[in-house]
XYZ file of C-alpha atoms in Angstrom:
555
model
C -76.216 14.557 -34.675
C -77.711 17.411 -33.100
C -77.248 19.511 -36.450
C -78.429 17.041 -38.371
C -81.829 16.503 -36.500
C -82.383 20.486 -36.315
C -82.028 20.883 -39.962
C -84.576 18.083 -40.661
C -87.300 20.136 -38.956
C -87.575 21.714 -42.472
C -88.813 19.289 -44.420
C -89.221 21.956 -47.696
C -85.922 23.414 -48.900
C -87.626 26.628 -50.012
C -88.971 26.898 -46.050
C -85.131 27.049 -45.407
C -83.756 29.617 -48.094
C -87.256 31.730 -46.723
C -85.966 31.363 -43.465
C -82.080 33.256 -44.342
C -84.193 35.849 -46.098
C -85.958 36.696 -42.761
C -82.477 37.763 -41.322
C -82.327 40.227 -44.657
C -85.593 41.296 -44.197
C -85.046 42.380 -40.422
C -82.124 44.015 -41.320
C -84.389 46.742 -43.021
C -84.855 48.707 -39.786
C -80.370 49.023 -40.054
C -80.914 50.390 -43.531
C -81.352 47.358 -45.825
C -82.176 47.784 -49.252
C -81.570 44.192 -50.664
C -81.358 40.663 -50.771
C -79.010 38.670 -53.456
C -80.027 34.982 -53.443
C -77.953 33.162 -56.685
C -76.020 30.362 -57.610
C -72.039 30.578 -57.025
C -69.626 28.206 -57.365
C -67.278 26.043 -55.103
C -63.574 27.216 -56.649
C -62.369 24.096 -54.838
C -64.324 21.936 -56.988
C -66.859 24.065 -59.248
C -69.799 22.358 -57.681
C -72.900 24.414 -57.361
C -73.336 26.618 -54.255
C -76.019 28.814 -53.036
C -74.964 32.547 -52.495
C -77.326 34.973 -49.800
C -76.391 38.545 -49.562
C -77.467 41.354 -48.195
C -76.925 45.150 -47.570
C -77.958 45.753 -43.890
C -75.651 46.031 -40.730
C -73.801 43.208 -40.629
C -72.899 41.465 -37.517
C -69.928 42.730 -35.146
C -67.483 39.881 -33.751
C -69.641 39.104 -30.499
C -73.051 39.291 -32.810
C -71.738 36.786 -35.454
C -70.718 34.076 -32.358
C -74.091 34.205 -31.700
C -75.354 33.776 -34.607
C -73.086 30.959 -35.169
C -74.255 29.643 -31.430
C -77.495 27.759 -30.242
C -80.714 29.101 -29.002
C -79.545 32.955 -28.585
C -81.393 35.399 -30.462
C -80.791 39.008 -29.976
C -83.527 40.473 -31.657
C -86.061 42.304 -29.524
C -88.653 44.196 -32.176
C -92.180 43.232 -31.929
C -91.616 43.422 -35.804
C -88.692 40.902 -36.035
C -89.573 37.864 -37.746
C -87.111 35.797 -36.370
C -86.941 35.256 -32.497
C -85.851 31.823 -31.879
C -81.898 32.193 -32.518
C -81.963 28.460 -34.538
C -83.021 29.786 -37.837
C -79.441 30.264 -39.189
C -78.298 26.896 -38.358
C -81.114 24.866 -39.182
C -81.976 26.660 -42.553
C -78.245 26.571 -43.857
C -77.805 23.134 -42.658
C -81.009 22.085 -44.427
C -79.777 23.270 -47.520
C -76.377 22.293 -47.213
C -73.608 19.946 -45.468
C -71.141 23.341 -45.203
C -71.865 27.612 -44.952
C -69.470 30.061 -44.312
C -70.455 33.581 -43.674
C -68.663 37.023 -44.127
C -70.010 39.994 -42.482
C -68.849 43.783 -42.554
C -69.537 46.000 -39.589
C -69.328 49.842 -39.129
C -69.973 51.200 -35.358
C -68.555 54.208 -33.702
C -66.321 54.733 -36.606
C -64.839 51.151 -35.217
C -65.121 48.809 -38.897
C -65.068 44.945 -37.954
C -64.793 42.387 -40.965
C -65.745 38.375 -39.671
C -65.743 34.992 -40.767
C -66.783 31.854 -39.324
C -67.696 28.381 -40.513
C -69.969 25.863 -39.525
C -69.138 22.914 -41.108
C -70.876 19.388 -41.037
C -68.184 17.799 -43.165
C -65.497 19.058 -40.943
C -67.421 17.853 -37.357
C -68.221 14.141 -38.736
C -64.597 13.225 -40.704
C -63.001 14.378 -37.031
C -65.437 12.935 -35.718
C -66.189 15.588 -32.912
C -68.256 15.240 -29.809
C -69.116 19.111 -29.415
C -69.836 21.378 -32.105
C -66.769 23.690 -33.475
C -67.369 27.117 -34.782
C -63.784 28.569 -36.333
C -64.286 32.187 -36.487
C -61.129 35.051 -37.417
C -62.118 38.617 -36.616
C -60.420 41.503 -38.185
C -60.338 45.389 -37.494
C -59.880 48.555 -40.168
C -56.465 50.909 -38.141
C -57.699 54.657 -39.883
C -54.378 55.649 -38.914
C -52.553 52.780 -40.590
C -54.997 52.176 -43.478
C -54.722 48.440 -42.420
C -56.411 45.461 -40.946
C -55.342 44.330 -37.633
C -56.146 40.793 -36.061
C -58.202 40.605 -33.304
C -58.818 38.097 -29.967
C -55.116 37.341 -30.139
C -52.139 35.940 -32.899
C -52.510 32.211 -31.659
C -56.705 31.831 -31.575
C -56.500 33.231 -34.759
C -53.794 31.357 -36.670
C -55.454 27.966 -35.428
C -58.859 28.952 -36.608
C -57.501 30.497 -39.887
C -55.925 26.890 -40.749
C -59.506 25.246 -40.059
C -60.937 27.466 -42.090
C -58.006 27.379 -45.314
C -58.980 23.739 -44.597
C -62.102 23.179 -44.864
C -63.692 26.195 -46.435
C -64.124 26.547 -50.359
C -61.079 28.851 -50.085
C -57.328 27.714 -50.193
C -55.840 31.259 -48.558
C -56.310 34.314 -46.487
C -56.013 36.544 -49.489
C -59.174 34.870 -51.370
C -61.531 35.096 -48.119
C -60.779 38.958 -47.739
C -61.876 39.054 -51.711
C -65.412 37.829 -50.475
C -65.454 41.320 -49.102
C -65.328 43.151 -52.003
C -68.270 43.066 -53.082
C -70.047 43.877 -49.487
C -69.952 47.592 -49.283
C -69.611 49.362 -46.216
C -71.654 47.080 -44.271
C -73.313 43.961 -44.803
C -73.678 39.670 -44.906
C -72.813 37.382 -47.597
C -73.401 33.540 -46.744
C -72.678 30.748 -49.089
C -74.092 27.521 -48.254
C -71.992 24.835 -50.224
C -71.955 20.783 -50.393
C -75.528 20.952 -51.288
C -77.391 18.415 -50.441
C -79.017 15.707 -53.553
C -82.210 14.082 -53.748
C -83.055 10.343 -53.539
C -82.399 10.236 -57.273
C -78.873 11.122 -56.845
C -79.591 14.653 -58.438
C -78.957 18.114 -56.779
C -82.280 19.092 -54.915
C -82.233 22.637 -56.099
C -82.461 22.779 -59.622
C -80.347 25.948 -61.155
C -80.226 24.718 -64.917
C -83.663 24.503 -65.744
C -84.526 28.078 -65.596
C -81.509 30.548 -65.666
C -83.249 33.157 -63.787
C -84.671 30.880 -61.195
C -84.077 27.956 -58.542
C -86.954 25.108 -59.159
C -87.061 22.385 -57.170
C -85.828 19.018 -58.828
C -88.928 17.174 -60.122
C -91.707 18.524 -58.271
C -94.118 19.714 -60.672
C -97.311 18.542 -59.180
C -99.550 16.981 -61.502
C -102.920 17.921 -61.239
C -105.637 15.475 -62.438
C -109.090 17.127 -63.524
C -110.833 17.532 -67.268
C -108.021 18.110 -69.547
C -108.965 21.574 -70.721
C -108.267 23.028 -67.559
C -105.415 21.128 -66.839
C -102.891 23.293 -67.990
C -104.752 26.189 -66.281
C -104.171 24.635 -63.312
C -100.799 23.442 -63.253
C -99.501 26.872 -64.183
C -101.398 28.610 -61.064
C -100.006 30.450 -58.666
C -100.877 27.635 -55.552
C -99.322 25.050 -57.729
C -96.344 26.727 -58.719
C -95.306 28.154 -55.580
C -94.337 24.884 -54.320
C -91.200 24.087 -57.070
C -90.525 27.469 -58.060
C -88.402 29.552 -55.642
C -89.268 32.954 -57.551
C -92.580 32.105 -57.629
C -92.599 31.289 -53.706
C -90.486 34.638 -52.603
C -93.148 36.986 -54.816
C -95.979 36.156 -52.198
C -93.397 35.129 -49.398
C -93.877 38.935 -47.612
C -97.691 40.549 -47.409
C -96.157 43.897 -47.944
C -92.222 44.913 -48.419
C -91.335 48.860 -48.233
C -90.409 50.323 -51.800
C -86.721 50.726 -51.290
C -86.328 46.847 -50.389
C -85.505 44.393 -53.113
C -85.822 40.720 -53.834
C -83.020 40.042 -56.286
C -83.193 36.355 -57.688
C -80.239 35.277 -59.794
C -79.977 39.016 -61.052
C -83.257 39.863 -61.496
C -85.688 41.656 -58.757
C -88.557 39.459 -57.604
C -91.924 41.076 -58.080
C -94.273 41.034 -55.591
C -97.467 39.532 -56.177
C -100.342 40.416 -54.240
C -103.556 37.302 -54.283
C -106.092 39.113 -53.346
C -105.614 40.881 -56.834
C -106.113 37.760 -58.172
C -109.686 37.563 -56.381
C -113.020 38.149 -58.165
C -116.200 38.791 -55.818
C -114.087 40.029 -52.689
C -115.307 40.333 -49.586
C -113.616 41.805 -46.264
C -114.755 39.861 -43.306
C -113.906 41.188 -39.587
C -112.834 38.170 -37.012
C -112.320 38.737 -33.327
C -110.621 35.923 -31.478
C -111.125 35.465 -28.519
C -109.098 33.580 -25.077
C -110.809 33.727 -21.565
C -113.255 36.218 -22.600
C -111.087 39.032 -23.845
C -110.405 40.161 -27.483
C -106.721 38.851 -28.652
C -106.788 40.823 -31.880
C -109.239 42.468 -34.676
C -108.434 40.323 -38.035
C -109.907 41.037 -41.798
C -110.031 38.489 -43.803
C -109.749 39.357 -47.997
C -111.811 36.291 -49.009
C -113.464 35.787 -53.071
C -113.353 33.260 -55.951
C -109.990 32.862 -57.897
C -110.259 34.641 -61.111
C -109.608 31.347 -63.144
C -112.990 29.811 -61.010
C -114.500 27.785 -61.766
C -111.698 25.870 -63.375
C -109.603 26.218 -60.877
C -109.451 22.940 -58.108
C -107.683 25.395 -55.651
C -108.739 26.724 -52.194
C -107.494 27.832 -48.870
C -106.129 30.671 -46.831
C -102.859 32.385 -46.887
C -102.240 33.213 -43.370
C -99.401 35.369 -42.704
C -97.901 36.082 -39.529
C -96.047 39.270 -38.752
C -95.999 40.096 -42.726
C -94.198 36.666 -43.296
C -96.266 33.846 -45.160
C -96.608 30.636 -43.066
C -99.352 28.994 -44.151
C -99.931 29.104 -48.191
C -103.611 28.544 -49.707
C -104.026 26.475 -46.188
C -107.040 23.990 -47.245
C -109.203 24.372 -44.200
C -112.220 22.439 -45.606
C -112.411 19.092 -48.338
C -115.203 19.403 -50.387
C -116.794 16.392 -52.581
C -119.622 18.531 -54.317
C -117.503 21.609 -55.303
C -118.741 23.047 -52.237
C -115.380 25.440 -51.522
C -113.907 24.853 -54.434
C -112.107 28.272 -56.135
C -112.495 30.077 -52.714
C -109.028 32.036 -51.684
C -108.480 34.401 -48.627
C -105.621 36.333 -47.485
C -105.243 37.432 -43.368
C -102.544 37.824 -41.201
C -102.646 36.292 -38.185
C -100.467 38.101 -35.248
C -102.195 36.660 -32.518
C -101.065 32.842 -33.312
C -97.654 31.320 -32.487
C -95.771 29.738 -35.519
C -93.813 26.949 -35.234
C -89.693 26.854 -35.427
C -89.981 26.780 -38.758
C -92.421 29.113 -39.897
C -94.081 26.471 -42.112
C -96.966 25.915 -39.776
C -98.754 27.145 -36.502
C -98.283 26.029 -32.781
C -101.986 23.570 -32.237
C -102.997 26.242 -29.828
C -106.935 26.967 -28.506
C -106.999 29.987 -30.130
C -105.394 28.564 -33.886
C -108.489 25.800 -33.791
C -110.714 28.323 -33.336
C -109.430 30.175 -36.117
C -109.359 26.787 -38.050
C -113.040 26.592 -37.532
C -113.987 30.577 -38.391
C -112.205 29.732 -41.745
C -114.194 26.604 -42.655
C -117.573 28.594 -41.715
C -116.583 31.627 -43.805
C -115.662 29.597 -47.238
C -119.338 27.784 -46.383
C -120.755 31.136 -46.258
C -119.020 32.775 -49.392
C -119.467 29.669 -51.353
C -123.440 29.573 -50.329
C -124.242 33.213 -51.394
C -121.583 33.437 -54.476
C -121.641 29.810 -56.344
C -124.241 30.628 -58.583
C -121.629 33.596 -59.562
C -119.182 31.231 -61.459
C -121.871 29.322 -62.376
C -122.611 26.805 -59.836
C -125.875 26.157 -59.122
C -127.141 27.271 -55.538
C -127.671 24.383 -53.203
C -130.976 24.204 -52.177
C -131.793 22.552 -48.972
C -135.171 20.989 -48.066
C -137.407 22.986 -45.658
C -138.394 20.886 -42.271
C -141.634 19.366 -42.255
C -144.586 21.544 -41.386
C -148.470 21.183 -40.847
C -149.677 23.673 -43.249
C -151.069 26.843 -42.106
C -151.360 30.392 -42.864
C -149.662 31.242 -46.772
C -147.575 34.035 -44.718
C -146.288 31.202 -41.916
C -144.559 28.955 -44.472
C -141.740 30.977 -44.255
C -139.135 30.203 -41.465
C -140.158 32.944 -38.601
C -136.682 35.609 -38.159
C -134.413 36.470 -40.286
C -135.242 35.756 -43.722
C -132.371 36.409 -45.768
C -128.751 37.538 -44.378
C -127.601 41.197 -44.315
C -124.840 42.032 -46.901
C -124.268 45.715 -48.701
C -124.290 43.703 -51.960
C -123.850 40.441 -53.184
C -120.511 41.184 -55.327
C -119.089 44.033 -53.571
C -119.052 44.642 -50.027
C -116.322 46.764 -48.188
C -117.093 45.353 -44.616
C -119.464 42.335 -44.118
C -119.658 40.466 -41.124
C -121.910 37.451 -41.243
C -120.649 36.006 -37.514
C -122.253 39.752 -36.718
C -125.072 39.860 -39.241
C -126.461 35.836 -37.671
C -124.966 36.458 -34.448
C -123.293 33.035 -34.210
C -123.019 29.893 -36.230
C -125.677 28.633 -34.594
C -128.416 31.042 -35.226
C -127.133 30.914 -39.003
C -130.126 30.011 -41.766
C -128.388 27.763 -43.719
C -127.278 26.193 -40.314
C -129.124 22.377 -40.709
C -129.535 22.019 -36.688
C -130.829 25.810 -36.794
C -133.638 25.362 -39.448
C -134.497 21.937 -37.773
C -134.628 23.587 -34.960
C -136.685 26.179 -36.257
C -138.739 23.641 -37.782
C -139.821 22.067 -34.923
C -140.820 24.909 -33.116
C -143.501 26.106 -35.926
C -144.946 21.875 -36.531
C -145.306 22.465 -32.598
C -147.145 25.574 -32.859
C -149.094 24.388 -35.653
C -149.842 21.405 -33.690
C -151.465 23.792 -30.927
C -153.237 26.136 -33.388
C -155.172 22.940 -34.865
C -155.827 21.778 -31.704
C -157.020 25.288 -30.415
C -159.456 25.489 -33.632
C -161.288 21.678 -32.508
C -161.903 22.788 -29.076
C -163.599 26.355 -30.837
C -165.414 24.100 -33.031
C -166.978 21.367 -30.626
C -167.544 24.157 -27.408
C -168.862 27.038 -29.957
C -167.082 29.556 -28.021
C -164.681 32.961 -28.792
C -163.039 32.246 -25.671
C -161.156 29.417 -24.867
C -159.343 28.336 -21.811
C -156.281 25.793 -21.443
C -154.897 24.124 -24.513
C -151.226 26.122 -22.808
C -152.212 29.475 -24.093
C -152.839 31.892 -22.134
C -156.487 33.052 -21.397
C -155.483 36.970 -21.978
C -154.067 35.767 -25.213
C -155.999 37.542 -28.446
C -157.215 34.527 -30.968
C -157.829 35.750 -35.016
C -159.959 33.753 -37.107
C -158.689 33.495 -40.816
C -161.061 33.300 -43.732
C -160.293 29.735 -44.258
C -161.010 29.166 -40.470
C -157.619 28.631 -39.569
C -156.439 30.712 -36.221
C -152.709 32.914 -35.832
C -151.971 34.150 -32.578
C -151.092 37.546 -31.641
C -147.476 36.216 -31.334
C -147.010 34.957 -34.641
C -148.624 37.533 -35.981
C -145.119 40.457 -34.136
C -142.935 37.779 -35.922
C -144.384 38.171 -39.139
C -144.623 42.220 -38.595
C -141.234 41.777 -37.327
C -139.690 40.242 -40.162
C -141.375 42.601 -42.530
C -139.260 45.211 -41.113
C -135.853 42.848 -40.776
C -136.656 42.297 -44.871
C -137.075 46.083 -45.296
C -133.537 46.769 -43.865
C -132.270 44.166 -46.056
C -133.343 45.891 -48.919
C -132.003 49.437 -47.433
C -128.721 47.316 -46.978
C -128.450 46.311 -50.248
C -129.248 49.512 -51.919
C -126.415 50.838 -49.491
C -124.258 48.629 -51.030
C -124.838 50.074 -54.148
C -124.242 53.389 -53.318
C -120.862 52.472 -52.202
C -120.062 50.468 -55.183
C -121.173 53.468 -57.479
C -118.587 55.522 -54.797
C -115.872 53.153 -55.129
C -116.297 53.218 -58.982
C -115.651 56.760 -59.076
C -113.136 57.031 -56.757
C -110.968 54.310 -58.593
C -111.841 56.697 -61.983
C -110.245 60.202 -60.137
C -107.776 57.913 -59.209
C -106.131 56.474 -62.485
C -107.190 60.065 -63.952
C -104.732 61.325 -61.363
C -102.506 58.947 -62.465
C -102.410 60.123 -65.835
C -102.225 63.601 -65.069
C -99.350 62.747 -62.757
C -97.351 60.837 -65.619
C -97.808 63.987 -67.798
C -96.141 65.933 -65.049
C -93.170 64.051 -64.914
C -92.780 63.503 -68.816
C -92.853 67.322 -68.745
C -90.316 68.042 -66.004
C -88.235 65.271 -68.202
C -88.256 67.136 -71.159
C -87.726 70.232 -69.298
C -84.767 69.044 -67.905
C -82.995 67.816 -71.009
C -83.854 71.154 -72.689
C -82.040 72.775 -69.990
C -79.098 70.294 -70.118
């Protein structure tokens, strides 16, 4: 019982097979270079099993009992994915109602070759009270060229027989062949009994696309006009979710060169989605917990190429280089008002759960929550009419009309961004200096609002006292007596105050414009840059077609 309720924490089968690959992936720091995920077979039976192998340092006898224990993890890099010690179990168990793993092990010139089993079948038809792990460990003799048994004859004759018993294979002689293939060093796990649907069908699908594993009969249909149906259907954020190669090419924000993916004999390419962003922007977020910085995040945030067909948005938020949350919707939008908007981050400073399929509900994740929603407001706002969209406009706050220059709101008047459809850095919490100060903030324009139908209020007020006493000086009314009144042609009155805001923003609207043409500058820059690079490119392809030929004319 306690297997079973571990392994339905994962309520996504692909969350489980992502989980195994996180043991490959870890393994790259002990010389990794590849991960086999595939179909095999159970030779018992020829039902379909699930076969994940990799190259890195296998697991010693005392490493693979823990791995085949509860709640131990032995990995101690800040750059370790896994740190639990449950992944194993509840990801194979997930998947599957038996695994049995082989793993090769080279240390001190010692080699170590072990099996064990973990078996659901086996536990429930014996009907066990305690969880049974049979494990046989083996050693290379140099001198003898042979393999010697190790932990003593009897342990390992009775857990040899569970294993010929209720593994896929009948003798000792076939589970040394599953080392064959192994190298040196390395894991091979095959997860078998696979678990069916509610339909009575196989959950993971390995028919329907011979280089892939699909989920059975989850294609999400996606209602909107039928000419961009198909458009999105075939995305990306919709595909990701039945389509296992599809989910493992965005499944790591950056792998090293010499690692490989390897799906059902063919490597997985990665995909990167902010190449699939039009518009970008690079926005800087600082969280923050009892008044100290946790971590400096940049967010890749723009429209989806395919916008404005697309009816996709959210955030993939990665955590130590491993996707947990994909195209996360963080806001629902009714008037389009999000809609197409994609960013990419990675998110160190946030716990995820178990699973890696979601977050801990921490103080710090709701505040990132709540950054996210105001940054797809604040792209969509300022890059709808982009795509085509039309810009919202929103209806100024009653005023008492006054001076032609005072109908603007007093401050900012427009936000500061190096360009509209190209910026390297922008930082709006930075540029408004919080949400609330923002312009298209309705409680900050009301706000704002209020304060100039007040002052109006007082100007007129000041003007009927000038009028009936027939004075240049007035006294009361609030103001203060040393304050200097101006008399406009139309005999309306600006104090000196107003009249510093409105010199004020003159200048804020000057650097605005400086910003902008900054922006440009840099965009010209980047332009160029990207030119010397694909020139280089070139020249560097010429290079090595040269050598190439060289070398066969010497040969």
């Amino acid at each position: 019982m306690f297997l079973h309720s571990n392994a339905t924490s994962h309520k996504w089968a692909f969350g489980a097979i992502a989980e195994l690959l996180d043991n490959a992936v870890d393994e790259i720091q002990n010389g990794a270079t590849f991960v086999i995920v595939d179909k095999t077979s159970n030779p018992r039976n020829g039902s379909p099993a699930l076969l994940i192998q990799d190259d890195g340092g296998g697991m010693d006898p005392e490493a693979m009992r823990r791995c085949m224990s509860f709640g131990f993890s032995d990995k101690k890099s800040e750059f370790a994915i896994g740190q639990y010690g449950n992944g194993f179990k509840t990801s194979s168990m997930r998947l599957g109602a038996d695994v049995i793993v082989f793993s090769r092990h080279v240390n001190n010139r010692s080699m170590t070759q072990s099996i064990g089993l973990l078996s659901y079948t086996f536990l429930t038809r014996k009907q066990l009270d305690r969880i049974v792990v049979p494990m046989v460990n083996y050693e290379f003799n140099t001198s003898t060229e042979s393999l010697e048994i190790l932990n003593g004859k009897e342990h390992f004759v009775s857990n040899l027989s569970l294993l010929l018993c209720w593994s896929p294979f009948s003798s000792e002689a076939d589970l040394l062949k599953q080392f064959e293939d192994i190298g040196p060093h390395g894991t091979k796990v095959i997860i078998y009994n696979l678990w069916f649907d509610d339909d009575g069908c196989l959950e993971m699908d390995f028919d329907k696309d011979p280089k892939d594993i699909r989920i059975a009969g989850d294609i999400k249909k996606i209602d909107t006009v039928p000419a961009w149906k198909r458009v999105n259907e075939q995305h990306i954020a919709n595909q990701f979710r039945y389509s296992l190669r599809v989910y493992l090419s965005i499944l790591y924000l950056r792998l090293p060169e010499s690692f490989q993916i390897i799906l059902r004999g063919q490597v997985v390419e990665p995909h990167n989605i902010a190449d699939d962003l039009k518009y970008p922007e690079y926005i800087v977020y600082r969280p923050q917990a009892g008044g100290c910085v946790e971590a400096t995040i940049v967010t890749t945030i723009g429209f989806l190429k395919e916008a404005p067909q697309v009816n996709i948005h959210g955030f993939n938020v990665y955590h130590k280089n491993r996707l947990i949350l994909p195209f996360w919707q963080v806001v629902r939008y009714l008037d389009s008002r999000g809609r197409g908007v994609v960013g990419i981050l990675q998110a160190d400073f946030v716990e995820p759960t178990h699973n890696k399929q979601d977050f801990e509900r921490t103080s710090l994740f709701q505040k990132l929550e709540i950054r996210l929603k105001e940054m797809t407001w604040e792209y969509w706002d300022f890059h709808c009419k982009l795509i085509g969209y039309q810009e919202k406009k929103r209806l100024p706050a009653p005023v008492t009309p006054l001076h032609p220059s005072l109908h603007k709101p007093l401050g900012v008047e427009k936000p500061v961004m190096l360009n509209k459809s190209f910026s390297p850095v922008v930082n709006r919490k930075a540029a408004f200096g919080n949400w609330e100060q923002h312009p298209t903030n309705p409680r900050s324009t009301l706000e704002r609002g209020s304060d100039n139908k007040r002052k109006a209020y007082e100007l007129i007020d000041l003007q009927k006292m000038k009028m009936h006493a027939g004075e240049e000086n007035v006294k009361g009314v609030g103001f203060s007596q040393n304050k200097q009144i101006i008399a406009t042609p139309a005999g309306q009155v600006v104090d000196q105050e107003t009249i510093s805001l409105m010199q004020e923003n003159k200048k804020l609207h000057a650097k605005c414009l400086e910003f902008e043409k900054t922006g440009e500058e840099l965009k010209l820059k980047v332009t160029k840059l990207r030119s010397k690079i694909q020139e280089a490119q070139h020249e560097y392809k010429r290079l090595l077609a040269e050598l190439e030929s060289l070398d066969v004319k010497e040969e």
